[in-house]
Amino acid sequence: MASVNQLRQAVWHFRSGGLEQLREFKLRARHNTWSGRQISVVEQVLGVAFPVLRKPTFVEFELPRPVAASPHIRVGVILDDFSRAGFDWEWTCVPLSPGVEEGDLLALELDFIFIESAWDGNGGSWKYKLLGSGGPSEEVRSLIRLANSLEVPVALWNKEDPPHYEDFLPLARLCDFVFTTDSNMIPRYTADLGHDRVDALPFAAQPKLHNPVRERRGWHDRDVAFAGMYFSHKYPERRKQMEMMLPGAVAACQAERTTFDIFARASRGKKEYQFPDDLQKHVLGELNYAQMLGAYKRYKVFLNVNSVVDSPTMCSRRVFEMTAAGASVVTAPSPAIEALFEPKELSVVSTTEDTTHQIRALLRNPSYAARQVHRAQRRIWREHTYGKRAQQIMAALGVTNSSSAKSPTISVVVPSIRPQQLTHVLEGIAAQKEVSVQLVYGAHGFNLDKAHFHSRCDALGLENATAVLLPENMSLGECLNTLVSHATGDFVAKWDDDDVYAPWYLHDQVMALYYSGASVVGKRAHYVRLNGLGATVIRNSAFEHRFTHFVAGPTLLGRREVFEVNPFLAVTTGEDTAFLRSVLSSGGTVYASDRFNYCQIRQADSNDHTWKISANELLATSEVAFYGDSVEQIFV
């Protein structure tokens, strides 16, 4: 219950700044917390946090309605709910039913059929029909015969390899192409099938579902969790990993006075599925998939064990999903973990003591955890999404996808009154990784030798560059609109000539725009280098991965049409804020991404900047993050 003082403060904020300021006050108040929960008065006085003993409840994550990236690609599918949720965002997935007739299949105009090794695919309509003592059912065989007659390729994805290789081998013999989660099985498939149309297809994350976008409440309000069944009668290697890791988690949470929860199917019933007695008090029962998607964002740390311990490609789908959602993953070692992720992306442990130390390190050091998660998420966005898997499947089947042929371009608009900063600008943009860039540079109030400009761009590999001469009396807003009018890219990014942008900056921001679905992304939590003091501060540290009404002007990024429809006002100060208000008032959204890979630079003299604010004023509303070189601290 709010105190009288809190209510008075809320009323004051509402009167001073309306609903926007009231919302910000409430959000800041929620961040006066330990472990993401509100601190009691007694805890504040004593300076300690008491453990939370109440059993948590988990609401179902509201799955957004999928919008396929390639809607013209029509795929007949037999999938479980998890895979369907992922691939629905890539193709127009058409669930097939048993008994489909030739005319019906022809009318569907399918590009191919994709069958997963599901026990009860498509909501149970294919339950036990894909395998059995006699092999696939007649409904399955009939479907594949019809597909063959219509020259529609059929692919199988066996995610149950290697333990259920033999179960799904009869179905594999009927399909044109076979994908397996375990690359070790490829030679065996090749020998048994008599062809080499076999490839590895690991699990993945779907950024539209598995992402770090934070809900208003509940972000990291729990501490450590494990999701998975216990088998006392099979999978001995997996059980050995659990017996190593789970006691380590218990010890870590006892030492830190934090929560440890276990989610498992069949947590009650048959004895062989029961967790050991000393772990029973941590077992909360089962969460359905929609609830688990929400749980991913409530826990700081998730544990992972591996059922297959010798595969370079097979690890659980939860590794990708949990990490993408923002949880730190502590995992037992396996060749797949080593092959699919780089060091410093996941916490790999081999002993109980190591597990305890790693969990405590992650709980005690949010910055360390955030950097590790950010690196792992980038790995997923680059290599392990359903979009990447969909491209691999289509390439293997010879299906042409015109929508993925062109790589999107980012038009970076840089208005500058400082010709001495040109080298800094060019080097920063040329260093950007895995993005296609158009540079639109505005020389504001000074002459620029365009031939020399293009020569310098060519030397740095900036082949797509435009220089625009802007008159000295033109406002900053008008300068920006002029540069946007010269932009030809899919996206526009605003760039300040004296700030520091890390090599992964644009890549990460475009991904944030994609998974958030926002109109504009930027940084609200961000670093500021105070050159006069030799210190770097962090501003708005609580505002990461949230929808908001404000982000820093030098970090604005959105689709080009957003900037065209919402032009900047003809002013030199406040043009960014007015732009954001225009976007919001027209029904758009603004998303504040992470704090990394950007640093605003403030000189000792505030007159060197358009934004007139002193170092002391910045310090009064920021937190000192570190002194010295900023690159190692900010670049992730």
XYZ file of C-alpha atoms in Angstrom:
636
model
C 0.000 0.000 0.000
C 1.326 3.447 -0.894
C 2.277 5.772 1.968
C 0.770 9.252 2.389
C 4.113 10.711 1.333
C 4.135 8.612 -1.845
C 0.596 9.755 -2.683
C 1.575 13.387 -2.166
C 4.575 12.909 -4.439
C 2.386 11.301 -7.099
C -0.091 14.203 -6.997
C 2.758 16.707 -7.314
C 4.203 14.901 -10.346
C 0.759 14.743 -11.985
C 0.216 18.477 -11.479
C 3.715 19.321 -12.706
C 3.913 17.183 -15.807
C 0.622 15.404 -16.376
C 0.209 11.680 -17.006
C 3.628 11.237 -18.644
C 5.481 12.552 -15.597
C 3.243 10.552 -13.239
C 4.007 7.337 -15.156
C 7.729 8.072 -14.990
C 7.530 8.730 -11.226
C 5.734 5.415 -10.679
C 8.280 3.534 -12.786
C 11.199 5.085 -10.916
C 9.516 4.245 -7.604
C 9.271 0.607 -8.630
C 13.026 0.567 -9.165
C 13.682 1.358 -5.472
C 13.983 -2.405 -5.130
C 16.077 -5.445 -4.385
C 15.518 -8.393 -6.730
C 12.934 -6.351 -8.636
C 10.433 -6.062 -5.749
C 9.436 -3.102 -3.591
C 11.538 -2.738 -0.444
C 9.712 -2.577 2.846
C 10.395 0.190 5.369
C 12.021 -2.325 7.752
C 14.345 -3.573 5.006
C 15.335 -0.009 4.118
C 16.182 0.766 7.757
C 18.158 -2.450 8.295
C 19.772 -2.378 4.857
C 18.961 -6.034 4.145
C 16.483 -7.785 1.887
C 14.362 -10.564 3.331
C 13.748 -13.656 1.164
C 10.410 -13.833 -0.621
C 8.588 -16.916 0.613
C 5.237 -16.615 -1.122
C 4.558 -18.928 -4.050
C 4.548 -16.965 -7.296
C 1.734 -17.010 -9.803
C 2.314 -16.932 -13.544
C -0.148 -15.446 -15.984
C -0.143 -16.558 -19.591
C 1.907 -14.443 -21.953
C -0.433 -12.997 -24.544
C 0.862 -14.304 -27.858
C 0.733 -11.581 -30.516
C -0.968 -12.409 -33.768
C 1.802 -13.510 -36.141
C 2.608 -11.541 -39.273
C 4.734 -13.684 -41.575
C 8.008 -12.222 -42.846
C 7.408 -14.051 -46.154
C 3.623 -14.385 -46.440
C 3.844 -15.447 -50.084
C 5.670 -18.623 -49.019
C 2.892 -21.104 -48.234
C 3.915 -24.143 -46.217
C 1.764 -27.091 -45.252
C 2.791 -28.000 -41.721
C 2.496 -30.721 -39.112
C 4.122 -29.133 -36.054
C 3.884 -29.035 -32.292
C 2.703 -25.810 -30.664
C 6.219 -24.556 -29.874
C 7.553 -24.869 -33.416
C 4.325 -23.570 -34.930
C 4.587 -20.431 -32.780
C 8.074 -19.846 -34.183
C 7.532 -20.597 -37.866
C 4.207 -18.720 -38.039
C 6.275 -15.523 -38.114
C 8.283 -16.694 -41.141
C 5.812 -18.258 -43.588
C 2.098 -18.589 -44.129
C 1.793 -21.874 -42.259
C -1.166 -23.988 -43.352
C -1.953 -26.741 -40.810
C -2.728 -29.970 -42.636
C -5.401 -32.378 -41.445
C -5.583 -36.163 -41.882
C -7.603 -37.229 -44.893
C -6.820 -34.216 -47.078
C -7.933 -34.774 -50.688
C -5.961 -34.032 -53.854
C -8.208 -31.138 -54.832
C -7.872 -29.578 -51.403
C -4.097 -29.898 -51.460
C -3.935 -28.427 -54.957
C -6.070 -25.461 -53.899
C -3.698 -24.681 -51.033
C -0.921 -23.830 -53.539
C 1.808 -24.985 -51.198
C 5.488 -24.327 -51.824
C 6.423 -27.333 -49.674
C 5.326 -29.443 -46.721
C 7.241 -29.369 -43.437
C 6.684 -32.185 -40.942
C 8.131 -32.209 -37.444
C 8.718 -35.344 -35.391
C 5.719 -34.449 -33.250
C 3.891 -36.926 -31.056
C 0.577 -35.105 -31.455
C 1.124 -32.457 -34.122
C -1.358 -29.760 -35.114
C -3.210 -29.738 -31.825
C -3.461 -33.518 -31.591
C -4.995 -34.214 -35.009
C -1.916 -36.285 -35.978
C -1.417 -37.928 -32.588
C 0.730 -41.072 -32.966
C 0.109 -41.070 -36.742
C 3.686 -40.148 -37.700
C 5.155 -43.294 -36.180
C 4.102 -46.661 -34.842
C 4.848 -50.344 -35.067
C 3.821 -50.305 -38.712
C 5.441 -46.985 -39.498
C 3.523 -43.850 -40.481
C -0.257 -44.183 -40.725
C -2.055 -44.426 -44.045
C -3.171 -40.790 -43.672
C 0.491 -39.727 -43.609
C 1.418 -41.961 -46.530
C -1.540 -40.670 -48.544
C -0.577 -37.062 -47.862
C 2.989 -37.629 -49.059
C 1.808 -39.527 -52.170
C -0.443 -36.589 -53.068
C 2.416 -34.141 -52.507
C 4.682 -36.211 -54.753
C 2.068 -36.274 -57.500
C 1.777 -32.475 -57.312
C 5.586 -32.057 -57.147
C 5.364 -30.427 -53.727
C 8.551 -31.278 -51.789
C 8.169 -32.807 -48.323
C 10.717 -32.294 -45.536
C 10.977 -33.957 -42.129
C 12.581 -32.305 -39.114
C 13.494 -34.948 -36.550
C 14.069 -33.081 -33.316
C 13.991 -36.368 -31.359
C 17.379 -37.615 -32.549
C 19.238 -39.653 -31.512
C 17.017 -41.512 -28.970
C 14.050 -41.751 -31.369
C 15.946 -42.158 -34.621
C 14.492 -45.599 -35.318
C 10.955 -44.445 -34.487
C 10.924 -41.776 -37.189
C 13.167 -43.499 -39.754
C 10.185 -45.009 -41.672
C 8.752 -41.497 -42.078
C 12.158 -40.159 -43.105
C 12.272 -42.733 -45.931
C 9.116 -41.181 -47.418
C 10.334 -37.571 -47.379
C 12.382 -35.690 -49.953
C 14.635 -34.034 -47.405
C 15.479 -34.752 -43.775
C 16.644 -32.277 -41.156
C 17.953 -33.428 -37.796
C 18.810 -31.557 -34.613
C 21.891 -33.784 -34.206
C 24.508 -33.496 -36.940
C 26.107 -36.725 -35.686
C 23.156 -38.561 -37.254
C 23.776 -37.299 -40.785
C 26.075 -40.205 -41.829
C 23.561 -42.699 -40.472
C 20.676 -41.082 -42.355
C 22.733 -40.967 -45.534
C 23.468 -44.677 -45.256
C 19.915 -45.715 -44.341
C 18.141 -43.462 -46.856
C 20.535 -43.956 -49.757
C 20.824 -40.222 -50.513
C 22.547 -37.155 -49.086
C 19.560 -34.817 -48.819
C 20.130 -34.520 -45.079
C 21.236 -31.560 -42.988
C 21.427 -30.394 -39.381
C 18.751 -27.964 -38.176
C 19.185 -26.925 -34.524
C 16.528 -25.265 -32.411
C 16.184 -21.478 -32.444
C 14.485 -18.445 -30.941
C 11.719 -16.351 -32.459
C 12.558 -12.683 -31.738
C 8.909 -11.682 -31.998
C 8.155 -13.977 -29.038
C 11.481 -14.451 -27.285
C 12.889 -10.976 -26.706
C 14.006 -8.712 -23.851
C 11.044 -6.311 -24.079
C 10.062 -5.777 -20.456
C 6.536 -5.838 -19.167
C 5.439 -3.078 -16.817
C 5.723 -5.397 -13.837
C 7.605 -8.530 -12.920
C 10.906 -8.082 -14.752
C 13.504 -10.194 -12.892
C 11.443 -10.229 -9.694
C 12.420 -13.878 -9.185
C 15.948 -15.185 -9.032
C 16.913 -18.698 -10.201
C 14.871 -21.381 -11.945
C 15.135 -24.734 -13.664
C 12.519 -26.016 -16.098
C 12.595 -29.701 -16.953
C 11.587 -33.163 -15.893
C 13.499 -35.511 -13.620
C 14.115 -39.070 -14.839
C 15.492 -41.580 -12.374
C 15.215 -44.437 -14.889
C 16.689 -43.019 -18.132
C 18.973 -40.335 -19.558
C 21.731 -40.991 -16.978
C 24.026 -38.272 -18.357
C 21.277 -35.695 -18.016
C 20.519 -36.842 -14.481
C 24.208 -36.618 -13.615
C 24.235 -32.993 -14.775
C 21.155 -32.221 -12.680
C 22.728 -33.819 -9.618
C 25.735 -31.568 -10.184
C 23.902 -28.304 -10.878
C 20.738 -28.274 -8.755
C 22.499 -28.556 -5.371
C 24.795 -25.767 -6.526
C 21.775 -23.603 -7.259
C 20.279 -24.366 -3.843
C 23.546 -23.398 -2.148
C 23.808 -20.170 -4.147
C 20.260 -19.119 -3.348
C 20.668 -19.934 0.329
C 23.829 -17.835 0.464
C 22.156 -14.938 -1.343
C 18.797 -15.386 0.469
C 17.027 -15.574 -2.871
C 14.513 -17.813 -4.623
C 15.081 -21.084 -6.473
C 12.140 -22.619 -8.323
C 11.729 -25.805 -10.364
C 9.080 -26.283 -13.048
C 8.395 -29.817 -14.210
C 5.728 -31.949 -15.813
C 4.722 -35.045 -13.871
C 6.015 -33.506 -10.663
C 3.504 -35.704 -8.880
C 2.687 -39.284 -9.736
C 5.084 -41.980 -10.858
C 8.088 -42.419 -8.595
C 10.643 -42.423 -11.418
C 9.690 -38.832 -12.288
C 9.987 -37.483 -8.737
C 12.733 -35.044 -7.821
C 14.848 -36.087 -4.812
C 13.337 -35.242 -1.423
C 15.736 -32.375 -0.726
C 14.556 -30.614 -3.908
C 10.818 -31.215 -3.558
C 10.190 -27.944 -1.718
C 11.467 -26.047 -4.762
C 9.129 -27.782 -7.241
C 6.249 -25.488 -8.208
C 4.651 -27.735 -10.819
C 4.114 -27.279 -14.531
C 3.781 -24.139 -16.631
C 2.214 -24.221 -20.071
C 4.124 -22.611 -22.924
C 2.373 -19.239 -22.673
C 3.140 -19.101 -18.943
C 6.741 -20.143 -19.538
C 7.233 -17.280 -21.995
C 6.335 -14.922 -19.164
C 8.523 -16.796 -16.673
C 11.557 -16.355 -18.931
C 11.410 -12.619 -18.160
C 10.805 -12.943 -14.434
C 13.944 -14.918 -13.557
C 17.452 -13.539 -13.533
C 19.064 -16.966 -14.013
C 17.895 -20.192 -15.650
C 19.725 -23.502 -15.462
C 20.162 -25.802 -18.448
C 21.108 -29.468 -18.731
C 21.617 -31.507 -21.891
C 19.881 -34.782 -22.741
C 22.303 -35.336 -25.623
C 25.847 -34.801 -24.411
C 27.950 -35.607 -27.496
C 26.215 -33.649 -30.275
C 27.738 -30.493 -31.789
C 24.271 -29.173 -32.748
C 21.705 -30.576 -30.302
C 20.810 -28.531 -27.229
C 17.420 -27.647 -25.808
C 15.315 -24.976 -27.452
C 15.051 -23.284 -24.059
C 18.714 -22.233 -24.236
C 17.844 -19.958 -27.162
C 14.471 -18.837 -25.831
C 15.578 -18.013 -22.273
C 18.625 -16.085 -23.428
C 16.681 -14.130 -26.032
C 14.175 -13.172 -23.333
C 16.913 -11.710 -21.145
C 17.778 -14.435 -18.636
C 21.342 -15.468 -17.861
C 21.796 -19.153 -18.671
C 24.011 -21.367 -16.525
C 24.538 -24.628 -18.378
C 26.362 -27.902 -18.157
C 28.990 -28.284 -20.892
C 28.328 -29.962 -24.215
C 29.803 -29.833 -27.731
C 26.640 -28.049 -28.928
C 26.959 -25.277 -26.355
C 30.591 -24.779 -27.375
C 29.774 -24.835 -31.104
C 26.654 -22.657 -31.102
C 27.842 -20.016 -28.631
C 31.113 -18.253 -27.952
C 32.825 -17.924 -24.556
C 31.427 -15.102 -22.381
C 27.926 -15.617 -23.800
C 26.702 -18.393 -21.502
C 27.988 -19.536 -18.100
C 29.300 -23.084 -18.549
C 29.893 -25.030 -15.320
C 31.338 -28.471 -14.592
C 31.064 -28.825 -10.806
C 28.586 -28.083 -8.057
C 30.930 -25.508 -6.557
C 31.370 -23.841 -9.937
C 27.587 -23.683 -10.317
C 27.249 -21.949 -6.962
C 29.942 -19.407 -7.777
C 28.544 -18.605 -11.225
C 24.994 -18.107 -9.969
C 26.140 -15.887 -7.112
C 28.281 -13.852 -9.504
C 25.319 -13.284 -11.816
C 22.952 -12.365 -8.978
C 25.413 -10.008 -7.321
C 26.633 -8.301 -10.486
C 23.768 -7.168 -12.748
C 26.168 -5.355 -15.087
C 28.238 -8.514 -15.606
C 25.066 -10.503 -16.266
C 23.666 -7.891 -18.656
C 26.835 -7.804 -20.760
C 26.902 -11.598 -21.016
C 23.237 -11.775 -21.987
C 23.629 -9.002 -24.556
C 26.470 -10.852 -26.295
C 24.482 -14.098 -26.306
C 21.395 -12.357 -27.661
C 23.406 -10.889 -30.509
C 24.664 -14.389 -31.306
C 21.063 -15.564 -31.461
C 19.876 -12.646 -33.629
C 22.748 -13.301 -36.038
C 22.686 -17.100 -36.241
C 19.923 -18.828 -34.295
C 16.518 -17.395 -35.146
C 13.573 -19.096 -36.799
C 14.175 -16.715 -39.690
C 17.666 -18.161 -40.194
C 16.296 -21.700 -39.949
C 13.523 -20.879 -42.441
C 16.093 -19.578 -44.937
C 18.127 -22.770 -44.532
C 15.078 -24.968 -45.127
C 14.023 -23.076 -48.251
C 17.543 -23.113 -49.674
C 17.783 -26.880 -49.160
C 14.439 -27.440 -50.898
C 15.201 -25.055 -53.749
C 12.398 -22.652 -52.811
C 13.141 -19.110 -53.965
C 12.207 -16.342 -51.552
C 12.228 -12.957 -53.266
C 11.632 -11.023 -50.023
C 14.970 -12.131 -48.547
C 17.064 -11.327 -51.615
C 17.763 -7.682 -50.729
C 19.586 -6.727 -47.545
C 17.999 -3.643 -45.928
C 19.987 -0.415 -45.909
C 20.334 2.111 -43.090
C 20.659 5.756 -44.095
C 22.799 7.425 -41.424
C 22.089 11.173 -41.361
C 24.855 13.315 -39.846
C 24.394 17.091 -39.667
C 27.674 18.685 -38.562
C 28.990 22.179 -37.804
C 32.472 20.784 -37.049
C 34.555 19.880 -40.112
C 37.294 18.654 -37.765
C 34.979 15.797 -36.726
C 34.646 14.348 -40.235
C 37.326 11.692 -39.728
C 35.662 10.588 -36.476
C 32.306 10.305 -38.252
C 33.628 8.374 -41.242
C 35.628 5.915 -39.141
C 32.691 5.267 -36.805
C 30.260 4.532 -39.628
C 32.777 2.484 -41.629
C 33.346 0.283 -38.561
C 29.685 -0.788 -38.324
C 29.292 -4.567 -38.598
C 26.870 -6.685 -40.628
C 24.770 -3.780 -41.901
C 24.464 -2.030 -45.251
C 24.903 1.715 -44.766
C 24.214 4.871 -46.745
C 25.979 7.909 -45.267
C 24.137 11.217 -45.706
C 26.521 13.869 -44.383
C 25.458 17.482 -43.950
C 28.114 20.211 -43.921
C 26.244 22.853 -41.917
C 27.677 26.321 -42.509
C 31.040 25.338 -43.999
C 32.404 24.412 -47.407
C 33.205 20.796 -48.169
C 35.317 19.465 -51.022
C 32.965 16.742 -52.229
C 35.596 15.016 -54.352
C 37.885 14.767 -51.332
C 34.922 13.636 -49.206
C 34.097 10.777 -51.579
C 37.760 9.817 -51.858
C 37.966 9.450 -48.089
C 34.714 7.476 -48.040
C 35.975 5.122 -50.748
C 39.192 4.527 -48.832
C 37.149 3.368 -45.829
C 34.775 1.204 -47.878
C 31.821 3.623 -47.641
C 30.685 3.239 -51.237
C 27.189 4.640 -50.656
C 27.778 8.182 -49.406
C 26.210 11.570 -50.092
C 27.393 15.011 -48.981
C 24.943 17.911 -48.702
C 25.895 21.573 -48.172
C 23.580 23.200 -45.633
C 23.416 26.998 -45.213
C 24.544 28.401 -41.872
C 21.169 30.040 -41.148
C 19.228 26.775 -41.535
C 17.806 25.359 -38.284
C 18.913 21.938 -37.091
C 15.425 20.553 -37.688
C 15.469 21.781 -41.293
C 18.951 20.323 -41.740
C 17.705 16.931 -40.595
C 14.698 17.060 -42.925
C 16.975 17.933 -45.840
C 19.248 14.989 -45.079
C 16.257 12.645 -44.721
C 15.086 13.778 -48.176
C 18.407 12.477 -49.570
C 18.063 9.144 -47.745
C 17.312 6.076 -49.851
C 17.626 3.363 -47.199
C 14.927 1.290 -45.585
C 15.834 2.825 -42.220
C 17.082 6.213 -41.061
C 19.466 6.595 -38.123
C 20.407 9.931 -36.575
C 24.118 10.246 -35.718
C 25.974 12.968 -33.794
C 29.407 13.933 -35.059
C 31.204 13.893 -31.691
C 29.608 10.924 -29.924
C 30.971 7.372 -29.820
C 29.093 4.549 -31.574
C 30.456 1.016 -31.190
C 30.809 -1.304 -34.223
C 27.682 -3.323 -33.335
C 25.556 -0.246 -32.623
C 23.464 -0.146 -35.811
C 23.052 -3.923 -35.991
C 21.710 -4.080 -32.445
C 19.383 -1.112 -32.915
C 17.827 -2.532 -36.085
C 17.248 -5.821 -34.259
C 15.586 -3.920 -31.389
C 13.315 -2.215 -33.907
C 12.412 -5.619 -35.357
C 11.665 -7.565 -32.193
C 9.914 -4.679 -30.425
C 7.764 -3.736 -33.402
C 8.223 -0.075 -32.409
C 8.057 2.883 -34.787
C 11.276 4.354 -33.393
C 14.041 2.945 -31.203
C 16.780 4.710 -29.330
C 18.694 4.793 -26.069
C 17.161 6.175 -22.909
C 19.597 4.458 -20.583
C 22.965 5.539 -21.957
C 26.493 6.509 -21.016
C 27.737 10.097 -21.026
C 31.445 10.897 -20.983
C 32.215 14.079 -18.996
C 35.597 15.030 -20.402
C 36.058 17.865 -17.941
C 35.840 15.435 -15.005
C 37.342 12.346 -16.627
C 34.251 10.394 -15.583
C 31.567 8.477 -17.458
C 28.054 8.455 -16.015
C 24.998 6.391 -16.823
C 21.726 8.226 -17.314
C 18.247 6.750 -16.830
C 19.645 3.354 -15.891
C 16.183 1.930 -15.158
C 14.887 2.631 -18.657
C 16.180 -0.279 -20.720
C 14.111 -2.498 -22.995
C 10.916 -0.565 -22.339
C 8.373 1.302 -24.366
C 8.687 4.951 -23.456
C 7.925 8.511 -24.562
C 11.537 9.678 -24.833
C 14.952 8.480 -26.043
C 18.204 10.360 -26.626
C 18.126 12.335 -29.879
C 21.505 11.110 -31.201
C 20.184 7.525 -31.090
C 16.937 7.823 -33.067
C 16.374 5.007 -35.583
C 13.265 4.018 -37.489
C 11.906 3.230 -40.909
C 12.467 6.017 -43.408
C 8.758 6.638 -43.876
C 8.403 7.400 -40.148
C 10.840 10.305 -40.543
C 9.132 11.436 -43.746
C 5.656 11.450 -42.190
C 6.893 13.108 -38.973
C 9.312 15.832 -40.128
C 11.447 17.699 -37.606
C 10.307 21.169 -36.584
C 12.263 24.125 -37.943
C 14.048 24.710 -34.627
C 17.586 24.136 -33.349
C 16.690 22.888 -29.863
C 13.881 20.516 -28.965
C 13.529 19.124 -32.480
C 14.071 15.525 -31.314
C 11.482 15.757 -28.530
C 8.948 17.272 -30.926
C 9.627 14.480 -33.417
C 8.965 11.815 -30.772
C 5.753 13.551 -29.697
C 4.608 13.580 -33.305
C 5.286 9.849 -33.637
C 3.400 9.075 -30.424
C 0.447 11.347 -31.195
C -0.003 9.648 -34.568
C -0.316 6.243 -32.889
C 3.312 5.148 -33.143
C 5.479 3.704 -30.392
C 8.962 4.463 -29.072
C 11.206 1.757 -27.621
C 14.246 2.304 -25.411
C 16.794 -0.439 -26.061
C 19.875 -1.354 -23.996
C 22.562 0.922 -22.524
C 25.467 -0.496 -24.500
C 27.493 0.545 -27.542
C 26.811 4.273 -27.456
C 28.370 7.091 -25.431
C 27.457 10.744 -25.525
C 30.522 12.982 -25.279
C 30.342 16.201 -23.268
C 33.198 18.684 -23.389
C 34.122 20.788 -20.369
C 32.517 23.852 -21.979
C 28.777 23.288 -22.412
C 28.753 25.999 -25.099
C 30.382 23.437 -27.402
C 27.021 21.624 -27.545
C 23.518 22.369 -28.758
C 22.144 20.981 -25.480
C 23.258 23.511 -22.846
C 23.632 21.558 -19.618
C 26.553 21.603 -17.191
C 28.518 18.612 -15.940
C 27.188 19.208 -12.434
C 23.611 19.143 -13.687
C 24.278 15.844 -15.447
C 25.912 14.393 -12.338
C 22.902 15.397 -10.262
C 20.610 13.162 -12.325
C 23.034 10.352 -13.219
C 25.229 7.690 -11.641
C 29.013 7.625 -12.045
C 29.758 4.377 -13.865
C 33.553 4.510 -14.118
C 36.643 6.640 -14.714
C 39.156 6.218 -17.506
C 38.862 4.609 -20.936
C 35.266 4.064 -21.973
C 35.747 1.604 -24.825
C 36.144 -1.555 -22.719
C 33.215 -0.520 -20.549
C 30.712 0.481 -23.219
C 31.515 -1.692 -26.241
C 29.812 -5.087 -25.998
